Short mmCIF file of C-alpha atoms in Angstrom, two decimals:
data_model
loop_
_atom_site.label_atom_id
_atom_site.label_comp_id
_atom_site.label_asym_id
_atom_site.label_seq_id
_atom_site.Cartn_x
_atom_site.Cartn_y
_atom_site.Cartn_z
CA UNK U 1 0.03 0.02 0.09
CA UNK U 2 0.92 3.56 -0.58
CA UNK U 3 1.65 5.88 2.32
CA UNK U 4 -1.66 7.72 2.07
CA UNK U 5 -3.65 4.53 1.92
CA UNK U 6 -1.81 3.32 5.10
CA UNK U 7 -2.67 6.61 6.88
CA UNK U 8 -6.30 6.24 5.81
CA UNK U 9 -6.38 2.61 7.15
CA UNK U 10 -4.89 3.76 10.39
CA UNK U 11 -7.45 6.61 10.74
CA UNK U 12 -10.12 4.12 9.99
CA UNK U 13 -9.03 1.80 12.62
CA UNK U 14 -8.90 4.57 15.14
CA UNK U 15 -12.37 5.66 14.08
CA UNK U 16 -13.80 2.12 14.58
CA UNK U 17 -12.01 1.92 17.86
CA UNK U 18 -10.14 -1.17 16.97
CA UNK U 19 -6.50 -2.50 16.75
CA UNK U 20 -5.09 -5.72 15.59
CA UNK U 21 -4.89 -7.09 19.06
CA UNK U 22 -8.23 -5.88 20.30
CA UNK U 23 -10.27 -8.53 18.59
CA UNK U 24 -7.86 -11.25 19.75
CA UNK U 25 -8.18 -10.15 23.44
CA UNK U 26 -10.94 -10.05 25.89
CA UNK U 27 -10.37 -8.44 29.49
CA UNK U 28 -11.69 -9.49 32.73
CA UNK U 29 -12.86 -6.48 34.11
CA UNK U 30 -13.69 -7.84 37.44
CA UNK U 31 -10.20 -8.92 38.09
CA UNK U 32 -8.97 -5.50 36.90
CA UNK U 33 -11.41 -3.75 39.26
CA UNK U 34 -10.30 -5.93 42.28
CA UNK U 35 -6.75 -5.01 41.52
CA UNK U 36 -7.34 -1.26 40.76
CA UNK U 37 -8.95 -0.87 44.53
CA UNK U 38 -6.13 -2.99 46.07
CA UNK U 39 -3.73 -0.44 44.65
CA UNK U 40 -4.79 1.99 47.16
CA UNK U 41 -3.52 0.08 50.04
CA UNK U 42 -0.07 0.32 48.56
CA UNK U 43 -0.30 4.06 48.84
CA UNK U 44 -1.48 4.28 52.35
CA UNK U 45 0.34 6.35 54.85
CA UNK U 46 0.32 6.04 58.54
CA UNK U 47 -0.59 3.12 60.88
CA UNK U 48 -1.76 0.35 58.68
CA UNK U 49 -4.91 -1.67 59.66
CA UNK U 50 -5.02 -5.30 60.56
CA UNK U 51 -6.77 -6.19 57.32
CA UNK U 52 -4.12 -4.72 55.14
CA UNK U 53 -3.75 -6.85 52.06
CA UNK U 54 -0.65 -5.11 50.38
CA UNK U 55 1.57 -6.87 53.07
CA UNK U 56 5.06 -5.63 51.85
CA UNK U 57 4.03 -2.16 53.05
CA UNK U 58 4.41 -1.24 56.76
CA UNK U 59 3.45 1.63 59.00
CA UNK U 60 5.06 5.10 58.05
CA UNK U 61 5.07 8.84 58.79
CA UNK U 62 3.61 8.22 62.19
CA UNK U 63 4.74 11.73 63.49
CA UNK U 64 3.05 13.66 60.58
CA UNK U 65 1.55 16.96 61.89
CA UNK U 66 3.60 17.00 65.16
CA UNK U 67 5.44 20.08 63.93
CA UNK U 68 2.36 22.17 64.22
CA UNK U 69 0.78 20.09 67.23
CA UNK U 70 -1.81 18.33 65.03
CA UNK U 71 -2.24 14.60 64.37
CA UNK U 72 -1.97 14.31 60.50
CA UNK U 73 -1.12 10.61 60.45
CA UNK U 74 -2.93 8.79 57.53
CA UNK U 75 -3.90 9.68 53.98
CA UNK U 76 -2.23 8.69 50.79
CA UNK U 77 1.08 9.24 49.10
CA UNK U 78 0.12 10.55 45.82
CA UNK U 79 2.37 8.75 43.46
CA UNK U 80 5.79 7.19 43.58
CA UNK U 81 7.11 9.60 46.16
CA UNK U 82 6.48 10.12 49.97
CA UNK U 83 4.63 13.40 50.10
CA UNK U 84 1.03 13.83 50.86
CA UNK U 85 -0.16 16.38 48.40
CA UNK U 86 -3.76 17.25 49.58
CA UNK U 87 -4.86 18.87 46.35
CA UNK U 88 -4.58 15.74 44.02
CA UNK U 89 -5.54 13.55 47.20
CA UNK U 90 -8.75 15.24 47.65
CA UNK U 91 -9.58 14.94 43.90
CA UNK U 92 -8.76 11.30 44.10
CA UNK U 93 -11.22 11.20 47.00
CA UNK U 94 -13.89 12.89 45.19
CA UNK U 95 -13.56 10.68 42.05
CA UNK U 96 -13.40 7.54 43.99
CA UNK U 97 -16.67 8.70 45.75
CA UNK U 98 -18.22 9.47 42.47
CA UNK U 99 -17.25 6.05 41.17
CA UNK U 100 -18.99 4.27 44.09
CA UNK U 101 -22.10 6.55 43.69
CA UNK U 102 -22.57 5.79 40.01
CA UNK U 103 -21.33 2.11 40.01
CA UNK U 104 -21.15 0.85 43.36
CA UNK U 105 -24.11 -1.67 42.69
CA UNK U 106 -21.74 -3.50 40.15
CA UNK U 107 -18.75 -3.83 42.43
CA UNK U 108 -19.96 -6.98 44.25
CA UNK U 109 -17.55 -8.03 47.05
CA UNK U 110 -15.27 -5.16 46.01
CA UNK U 111 -17.64 -2.58 47.14
CA UNK U 112 -16.50 -3.03 50.77
CA UNK U 113 -12.92 -2.58 49.84
CA UNK U 114 -13.75 0.60 47.86
CA UNK U 115 -15.54 1.92 50.88
CA UNK U 116 -12.38 1.29 52.96
CA UNK U 117 -10.18 3.19 50.49
CA UNK U 118 -12.80 6.09 50.39
CA UNK U 119 -12.79 6.23 54.16
CA UNK U 120 -9.03 6.07 54.44
CA UNK U 121 -9.17 9.51 52.66
CA UNK U 122 -12.12 10.97 54.25
CA UNK U 123 -10.80 10.19 57.77
CA UNK U 124 -7.72 11.98 56.94
CA UNK U 125 -9.37 15.12 55.48
CA UNK U 126 -11.54 15.27 58.67
CA UNK U 127 -8.18 15.74 60.60
CA UNK U 128 -6.97 18.20 57.96
CA UNK U 129 -9.89 20.46 58.54
CA UNK U 130 -10.35 19.89 62.28
CA UNK U 131 -9.43 23.58 63.29
CA UNK U 132 -11.77 26.57 62.13
CA UNK U 133 -10.07 28.93 60.01
CA UNK U 134 -7.53 26.83 58.51
CA UNK U 135 -6.92 23.61 56.41
CA UNK U 136 -3.92 21.55 56.18
CA UNK U 137 -2.80 21.63 52.63
CA UNK U 138 0.14 19.22 52.52
CA UNK U 139 2.48 17.09 54.55
CA UNK U 140 5.99 16.53 53.54
CA UNK U 141 8.68 18.83 52.02
CA UNK U 142 8.73 17.86 48.32
CA UNK U 143 12.18 19.24 47.66
CA UNK U 144 13.62 17.19 50.42
CA UNK U 145 11.50 14.21 49.44
CA UNK U 146 12.62 14.15 45.84
CA UNK U 147 16.11 14.05 46.10
CA UNK U 148 15.95 10.88 48.10
CA UNK U 149 15.00 7.44 47.04
CA UNK U 150 13.90 5.73 50.12
CA UNK U 151 11.03 3.62 51.52
CA UNK U 152 8.28 5.51 53.21
CA UNK U 153 8.89 3.27 56.23
CA UNK U 154 12.59 4.69 56.36
CA UNK U 155 11.60 8.34 55.88
CA UNK U 156 14.03 10.93 57.28
CA UNK U 157 13.14 13.73 55.13
CA UNK U 158 11.56 16.87 56.22
CA UNK U 159 7.82 16.29 57.11
CA UNK U 160 6.71 19.87 57.00
CA UNK U 161 3.11 20.59 57.62
CA UNK U 162 1.77 23.32 55.20
CA UNK U 163 -1.35 25.18 56.22
CA UNK U 164 -3.72 27.71 54.43
CA UNK U 165 -5.68 30.08 56.50
CA UNK U 166 -7.48 33.37 56.57
CA UNK U 167 -4.28 35.40 55.78
CA UNK U 168 -2.71 32.80 53.56
CA UNK U 169 -5.60 31.31 51.60
CA UNK U 170 -5.95 28.09 49.43
CA UNK U 171 -9.22 28.07 47.90
CA UNK U 172 -8.47 25.22 45.37
CA UNK U 173 -7.24 22.77 47.91
CA UNK U 174 -9.93 23.74 50.47
CA UNK U 175 -12.84 23.62 48.01
CA UNK U 176 -11.40 20.41 46.66
CA UNK U 177 -11.48 18.84 50.18
CA UNK U 178 -15.08 20.22 50.61
CA UNK U 179 -16.07 18.60 47.35
CA UNK U 180 -14.55 15.25 48.46
CA UNK U 181 -16.32 15.48 51.90
CA UNK U 182 -19.66 16.10 50.26
CA UNK U 183 -19.49 13.52 47.66
CA UNK U 184 -18.37 11.02 50.30
CA UNK U 185 -21.32 12.00 52.54
CA UNK U 186 -23.68 10.73 49.87
CA UNK U 187 -21.81 7.46 49.66
CA UNK U 188 -22.19 6.74 53.20
CA UNK U 189 -25.65 8.16 53.88
CA UNK U 190 -27.15 4.52 53.96
CA UNK U 191 -24.15 2.84 55.43
CA UNK U 192 -23.16 5.03 58.40
CA UNK U 193 -25.76 7.96 58.71
CA UNK U 194 -23.81 9.61 61.64
CA UNK U 195 -20.60 9.55 59.84
CA UNK U 196 -22.28 11.00 56.66
CA UNK U 197 -23.67 13.88 58.67
CA UNK U 198 -20.29 14.74 60.04
CA UNK U 199 -18.83 14.78 56.50
CA UNK U 200 -21.60 16.98 55.10
CA UNK U 201 -21.48 19.38 57.90
CA UNK U 202 -17.59 19.69 57.49
CA UNK U 203 -17.86 20.00 53.83
CA UNK U 204 -20.06 22.97 54.22
CA UNK U 205 -17.87 24.51 56.77
CA UNK U 206 -14.82 24.12 54.56
CA UNK U 207 -16.47 25.40 51.48
CA UNK U 208 -17.41 28.46 53.41
CA UNK U 209 -13.68 28.96 54.43
CA UNK U 210 -12.67 28.50 50.77
CA UNK U 211 -15.00 30.95 49.53
CA UNK U 212 -14.85 33.67 52.18
CA UNK U 213 -11.17 33.76 52.00
CA UNK U 214 -10.15 33.37 48.35
CA UNK U 215 -6.66 33.01 47.00
CA UNK U 216 -4.46 30.28 45.51
CA UNK U 217 -2.31 28.14 47.62
CA UNK U 218 0.39 28.50 44.99
CA UNK U 219 1.23 31.75 46.79
CA UNK U 220 0.45 30.64 50.34
CA UNK U 221 2.71 27.61 50.64
CA UNK U 222 4.95 28.38 47.90
CA UNK U 223 7.61 25.62 47.14
CA UNK U 224 5.29 23.16 48.69
CA UNK U 225 2.99 23.46 45.84
CA UNK U 226 5.12 24.47 42.87
CA UNK U 227 6.32 23.08 40.51
CA UNK U 228 4.81 19.88 41.81
CA UNK U 229 1.16 20.52 41.84
CA UNK U 230 0.71 24.27 40.99
CA UNK U 231 -2.68 25.30 40.35
CA UNK U 232 -2.40 26.43 36.89
CA UNK U 233 -6.13 26.70 36.14
CA UNK U 234 -7.18 29.12 38.98
CA UNK U 235 -9.27 28.23 42.02
CA UNK U 236 -12.73 29.45 40.78
CA UNK U 237 -13.40 26.02 39.22
CA UNK U 238 -12.96 24.19 42.44
CA UNK U 239 -15.14 26.60 44.33
CA UNK U 240 -17.98 25.90 41.69
CA UNK U 241 -17.10 22.27 41.81
CA UNK U 242 -17.35 22.00 45.52
CA UNK U 243 -20.67 23.98 45.64
CA UNK U 244 -22.16 21.54 42.79
CA UNK U 245 -21.22 18.55 45.13
CA UNK U 246 -22.64 20.31 48.15
CA UNK U 247 -25.90 20.88 46.18
CA UNK U 248 -26.14 17.12 45.36
CA UNK U 249 -25.40 16.28 48.99
CA UNK U 250 -27.61 18.72 50.55
CA UNK U 251 -30.26 20.13 47.94
CA UNK U 252 -29.79 23.38 49.56
CA UNK U 253 -30.76 25.98 46.63
CA UNK U 254 -27.91 28.31 47.93
CA UNK U 255 -25.24 26.05 46.51
CA UNK U 256 -27.18 25.94 43.18
CA UNK U 257 -27.43 29.54 42.97
CA UNK U 258 -23.67 29.67 43.44
CA UNK U 259 -23.03 27.15 40.68
CA UNK U 260 -25.25 28.92 38.08
CA UNK U 261 -23.95 32.44 39.07
CA UNK U 262 -20.32 31.48 38.58
CA UNK U 263 -20.24 28.89 35.83
CA UNK U 264 -20.07 31.50 33.10
CA UNK U 265 -17.09 33.41 34.63
CA UNK U 266 -14.70 30.42 34.84
CA UNK U 267 -11.50 30.47 32.89
CA UNK U 268 -9.81 27.49 31.38
CA UNK U 269 -11.03 24.88 29.10
CA UNK U 270 -14.46 23.31 29.13
CA UNK U 271 -12.72 20.21 27.60
CA UNK U 272 -10.43 19.58 30.59
CA UNK U 273 -11.07 17.34 33.60
CA UNK U 274 -8.30 16.34 36.27
CA UNK U 275 -6.84 17.27 39.66
CA UNK U 276 -6.17 20.77 38.37
CA UNK U 277 -9.19 21.49 35.98
CA UNK U 278 -12.81 20.73 36.96
CA UNK U 279 -14.86 22.40 34.17
CA UNK U 280 -15.98 19.17 32.30
CA UNK U 281 -16.63 17.40 35.59
CA UNK U 282 -18.89 20.33 36.67
CA UNK U 283 -20.91 20.27 33.59
CA UNK U 284 -21.36 16.38 33.58
CA UNK U 285 -22.18 16.28 37.29
CA UNK U 286 -25.04 18.89 37.25
CA UNK U 287 -26.50 17.85 33.75
CA UNK U 288 -29.25 15.74 35.31
CA UNK U 289 -30.73 18.75 37.01
CA UNK U 290 -30.90 20.67 33.75
CA UNK U 291 -31.15 17.90 30.94
CA UNK U 292 -34.65 18.94 30.12
CA UNK U 293 -33.20 22.48 29.30
CA UNK U 294 -31.25 22.00 26.16
CA UNK U 295 -30.26 25.58 25.99
CA UNK U 296 -28.53 25.24 29.52
CA UNK U 297 -24.96 26.19 29.46
CA UNK U 298 -24.24 22.96 31.39
CA UNK U 299 -25.70 20.77 28.61
CA UNK U 300 -24.18 22.89 25.92
CA UNK U 301 -20.61 22.58 27.52
CA UNK U 302 -21.24 18.91 28.19
CA UNK U 303 -22.09 18.17 24.69
CA UNK U 304 -19.31 20.08 23.32
CA UNK U 305 -16.93 18.07 25.70
CA UNK U 306 -18.24 14.76 24.10
CA UNK U 307 -17.67 16.29 20.75
CA UNK U 308 -14.02 17.10 21.56
CA UNK U 309 -13.22 13.36 22.32
CA UNK U 310 -15.06 11.32 19.65
CA UNK U 311 -12.64 10.22 16.95
CA UNK U 312 -15.16 10.95 14.17
CA UNK U 313 -16.24 14.50 15.59
CA UNK U 314 -15.39 17.62 13.16
CA UNK U 315 -14.20 19.48 16.45
CA UNK U 316 -12.30 16.96 18.25
CA UNK U 317 -9.59 18.54 20.28
CA UNK U 318 -7.54 15.34 21.25
CA UNK U 319 -5.37 13.10 19.17
CA UNK U 320 -5.27 9.38 18.88
CA UNK U 321 -2.14 7.26 18.79
CA UNK U 322 -1.88 4.60 15.91
CA UNK U 323 -3.05 2.12 18.38
CA UNK U 324 -6.20 4.15 19.32
CA UNK U 325 -5.14 5.84 22.67
CA UNK U 326 -6.47 9.30 23.53
CA UNK U 327 -3.85 11.93 23.92
CA UNK U 328 -3.83 15.56 25.43
CA UNK U 329 -0.76 17.69 25.94
CA UNK U 330 1.08 17.00 29.27
CA UNK U 331 2.67 14.14 31.06
CA UNK U 332 1.15 11.08 32.72
CA UNK U 333 -1.16 10.72 29.76
CA UNK U 334 -3.32 7.89 30.86
CA UNK U 335 -4.87 10.35 33.54
CA UNK U 336 -6.71 11.71 30.69
CA UNK U 337 -7.80 8.25 29.28
CA UNK U 338 -9.17 7.25 32.77
CA UNK U 339 -10.84 10.54 33.76
CA UNK U 340 -12.34 11.28 30.35
CA UNK U 341 -13.48 7.83 29.87
CA UNK U 342 -15.34 8.00 33.09
CA UNK U 343 -17.08 11.22 32.36
CA UNK U 344 -18.15 9.62 28.89
CA UNK U 345 -19.74 6.63 30.66
CA UNK U 346 -21.43 8.86 33.34
CA UNK U 347 -22.79 11.16 30.72
CA UNK U 348 -23.97 8.36 28.41
CA UNK U 349 -26.07 6.99 31.34
CA UNK U 350 -27.59 10.58 31.84
CA UNK U 351 -28.29 11.09 28.23
CA UNK U 352 -30.04 7.60 27.97
CA UNK U 353 -32.20 8.48 30.91
CA UNK U 354 -33.16 11.56 29.02
CA UNK U 355 -33.39 9.75 25.63
CA UNK U 356 -31.05 12.26 24.16
CA UNK U 357 -28.02 12.06 21.99
CA UNK U 358 -25.19 14.63 21.18
CA UNK U 359 -24.89 16.31 17.79
CA UNK U 360 -21.41 17.13 16.71
CA UNK U 361 -22.00 19.09 13.58
CA UNK U 362 -23.42 16.31 11.17
CA UNK U 363 -22.26 13.42 13.32
CA UNK U 364 -24.81 12.24 15.87
CA UNK U 365 -23.40 10.46 18.90
CA UNK U 366 -25.75 8.18 20.65
CA UNK U 367 -25.17 7.28 24.29
CA UNK U 368 -23.90 3.82 23.24
CA UNK U 369 -21.44 5.51 20.99
CA UNK U 370 -19.88 7.22 23.95
CA UNK U 371 -19.75 3.90 25.74
CA UNK U 372 -17.80 2.37 22.63
CA UNK U 373 -15.16 5.19 22.87
CA UNK U 374 -14.70 4.67 26.51
CA UNK U 375 -14.25 0.94 26.13
CA UNK U 376 -11.50 1.42 23.46
CA UNK U 377 -9.63 3.30 26.08
CA UNK U 378 -10.30 0.85 28.77
CA UNK U 379 -9.26 -2.07 26.60
CA UNK U 380 -6.02 -0.30 25.42
CA UNK U 381 -4.94 0.27 29.15
CA UNK U 382 -5.42 -3.40 29.91
CA UNK U 383 -3.35 -4.74 27.10
CA UNK U 384 -5.51 -4.40 23.79
CA UNK U 385 -2.57 -2.22 22.08
CA UNK U 386 0.24 -2.59 19.61
CA UNK U 387 2.71 -3.77 22.47
CA UNK U 388 0.23 -6.29 24.01
CA UNK U 389 1.09 -4.60 27.29
CA UNK U 390 -1.28 -4.02 30.22
CA UNK U 391 -0.47 -0.60 31.73
CA UNK U 392 -2.14 -1.84 35.12
CA UNK U 393 0.58 -3.52 37.16
CA UNK U 394 -0.21 -7.07 37.98
CA UNK U 395 -2.94 -7.39 35.43
CA UNK U 396 -2.37 -9.65 32.45
CA UNK U 397 0.71 -11.64 31.29
CA UNK U 398 2.71 -8.50 30.39
CA UNK U 399 2.89 -5.31 32.40
CA UNK U 400 5.51 -2.60 33.66
CA UNK U 401 8.15 -4.25 35.73
CA UNK U 402 10.14 -0.98 36.65
CA UNK U 403 7.69 1.63 37.61
CA UNK U 404 8.83 4.93 39.14
CA UNK U 405 7.83 4.14 42.82
CA UNK U 406 10.10 4.22 45.75
CA UNK U 407 8.45 1.71 47.95
CA UNK U 408 7.91 -0.86 45.09
CA UNK U 409 11.39 -0.76 43.67
CA UNK U 410 13.12 -1.12 47.27
CA UNK U 411 12.98 -4.22 49.10
CA UNK U 412 10.29 -4.47 51.89
CA UNK U 413 11.23 -4.20 55.53
CA UNK U 414 10.20 -7.76 55.54
CA UNK U 415 13.24 -8.56 53.65
CA UNK U 416 15.87 -5.94 54.51
CA UNK U 417 15.15 -4.84 58.10
CA UNK U 418 18.03 -2.04 58.43
CA UNK U 419 17.33 1.40 57.61
CA UNK U 420 17.95 2.45 53.90
CA UNK U 421 19.02 6.04 53.83
CA UNK U 422 18.14 8.87 51.48
CA UNK U 423 20.82 8.01 48.77
CA UNK U 424 21.32 4.47 49.74
CA UNK U 425 18.41 3.41 47.49
CA UNK U 426 19.86 4.96 44.39
CA UNK U 427 21.00 1.77 43.15
CA UNK U 428 17.37 0.53 43.13
CA UNK U 429 16.36 3.48 41.05
CA UNK U 430 18.94 2.92 38.31
CA UNK U 431 19.01 -0.60 37.99
CA UNK U 432 17.40 -2.42 35.11
CA UNK U 433 16.08 -5.22 37.44
CA UNK U 434 12.34 -5.45 37.99
CA UNK U 435 10.97 -3.78 41.11
CA UNK U 436 11.26 -5.88 44.27
CA UNK U 437 7.50 -5.67 45.24
CA UNK U 438 4.51 -5.73 42.71
CA UNK U 439 2.35 -2.72 43.42
CA UNK U 440 -0.83 -4.48 42.23
CA UNK U 441 -3.30 -2.51 40.47
CA UNK U 442 -1.17 0.64 39.80
CA UNK U 443 -1.88 2.46 36.55
CA UNK U 444 1.26 4.16 35.15
CA UNK U 445 1.44 7.17 33.15
CA UNK U 446 1.49 5.11 30.01
CA UNK U 447 2.88 4.94 26.37
CA UNK U 448 3.99 7.95 24.12
CA UNK U 449 1.85 8.96 21.19
CA UNK U 450 3.32 6.35 19.07
CA UNK U 451 2.40 3.50 21.50
CA UNK U 452 5.90 3.08 22.64
CA UNK U 453 6.71 2.45 26.43
CA UNK U 454 10.42 2.25 27.50
CA UNK U 455 9.53 0.63 31.03
CA UNK U 456 12.18 2.39 32.97
CA UNK U 457 12.05 4.01 36.25
CA UNK U 458 14.07 7.12 35.06
CA UNK U 459 11.17 8.17 32.77
CA UNK U 460 8.71 9.19 35.46
CA UNK U 461 5.91 10.69 33.35
CA UNK U 462 5.45 7.27 31.64
CA UNK U 463 6.41 4.92 34.39
CA UNK U 464 4.94 6.58 37.62
CA UNK U 465 1.57 5.57 38.91
CA UNK U 466 -0.68 8.12 40.67
CA UNK U 467 -3.78 7.67 42.83
CA UNK U 468 -5.92 10.15 40.58
CA UNK U 469 -5.22 7.72 37.67
CA UNK U 470 -6.95 4.86 39.42
CA UNK U 471 -9.91 6.65 41.21
CA UNK U 472 -12.04 7.21 38.12
CA UNK U 473 -10.99 3.88 36.58
CA UNK U 474 -12.50 2.07 39.64
CA UNK U 475 -15.92 3.49 38.37
CA UNK U 476 -15.06 2.67 34.86
CA UNK U 477 -14.23 -0.96 35.49
CA UNK U 478 -17.18 -1.41 37.68
CA UNK U 479 -19.46 -0.19 34.76
CA UNK U 480 -17.88 -2.91 32.35
CA UNK U 481 -17.88 -5.57 34.84
CA UNK U 482 -21.51 -5.10 35.27
CA UNK U 483 -21.84 -5.86 31.50
CA UNK U 484 -23.94 -2.74 30.95
#
């Protein structure tokens, strides 16, 4: 074939959502779901519970918060480092709650583990918001942490506690924590009503703090936030996001008024969704409330979001690799594939309930088409790709062996009892040998836009797992496990 014909064939394969290996492989979504939830146990900080299943991990960071006289033991390490970044941790918690709300009925025995993973986050955020007029925004000095390659159990780096307050505000991190607590309060309402009410009340209090004392944590905690999790998109989207979740949790009309009043003034792209940008998530979340009002800005934006992703859409804003993986600018690309697939599935359910389709110019996208596109991304991540590699650790016969993760790469304290110091672990970072411990369920940053993956710890953007990659994927896998 000539070059043009080959390109046309590749485009056709992306359009149809198939690759050569897709047809030959079927995925066990139930197994992947179990593992995606188990991953969170590998990211736990603090005193581990008796039912801890990821048993190569041990207690760590048991004095967190002591520098300011608070108990900040617990929570999650965000990725392959040993810092507790509360901004992405709160987003992870919100998305884990949303996953359970939408798809918990399909999780089976895994639901209890998902609830445990969620409560590990909410218990921690109750600690972070326990003092009026302030919110703990982060624990652990990232500069100190990132120059070391050591197990969390051995940490001797600075465990600085970063705080935002009335004079040094942090609206994005505070409002995201409010969203996490509000979303989680809905999850627990029929399981632990007293706990649910605590979460809901605290969510409202934290949102009020975030809104009354507006400002970015970028300035307030400085090098703690940047360049690691700088808020590039501004904090107003988190405020609207937090209000949207509080409306869903409380049905208090003042929160809906806040959302409607502020949605049109948000900066950033309506096509983005992730730890930094909540625009698309806001529109999808509130769409059931206004689904019968086609002229609503929320429906218009939600439909445009769908049109930005479909391979056949004349206004798509993403690219696709030759093997069919969705790409957006920036590192750790699979965060886009997991979060955007989650939104596609959720919105398809809302559209189906309203008997609506999405019109992208002359292209009409039915709810089932949104599911088809999401499924191509899920199957790609699980191994239906040109390399035949699952990008979830421990799933399938071929998966990344050298992920950028300190605890996974270094020997467990079960094996090497002595302290491994800051630079003593460097050999484990640079070796070509597989990681010592399998961080089951971890989804890594993923391949490049040519479907290539080097499987080296030294390429963090491709080989590092993060909690906010997994949280939406929990819901996505539960949906496909349910066979709907």
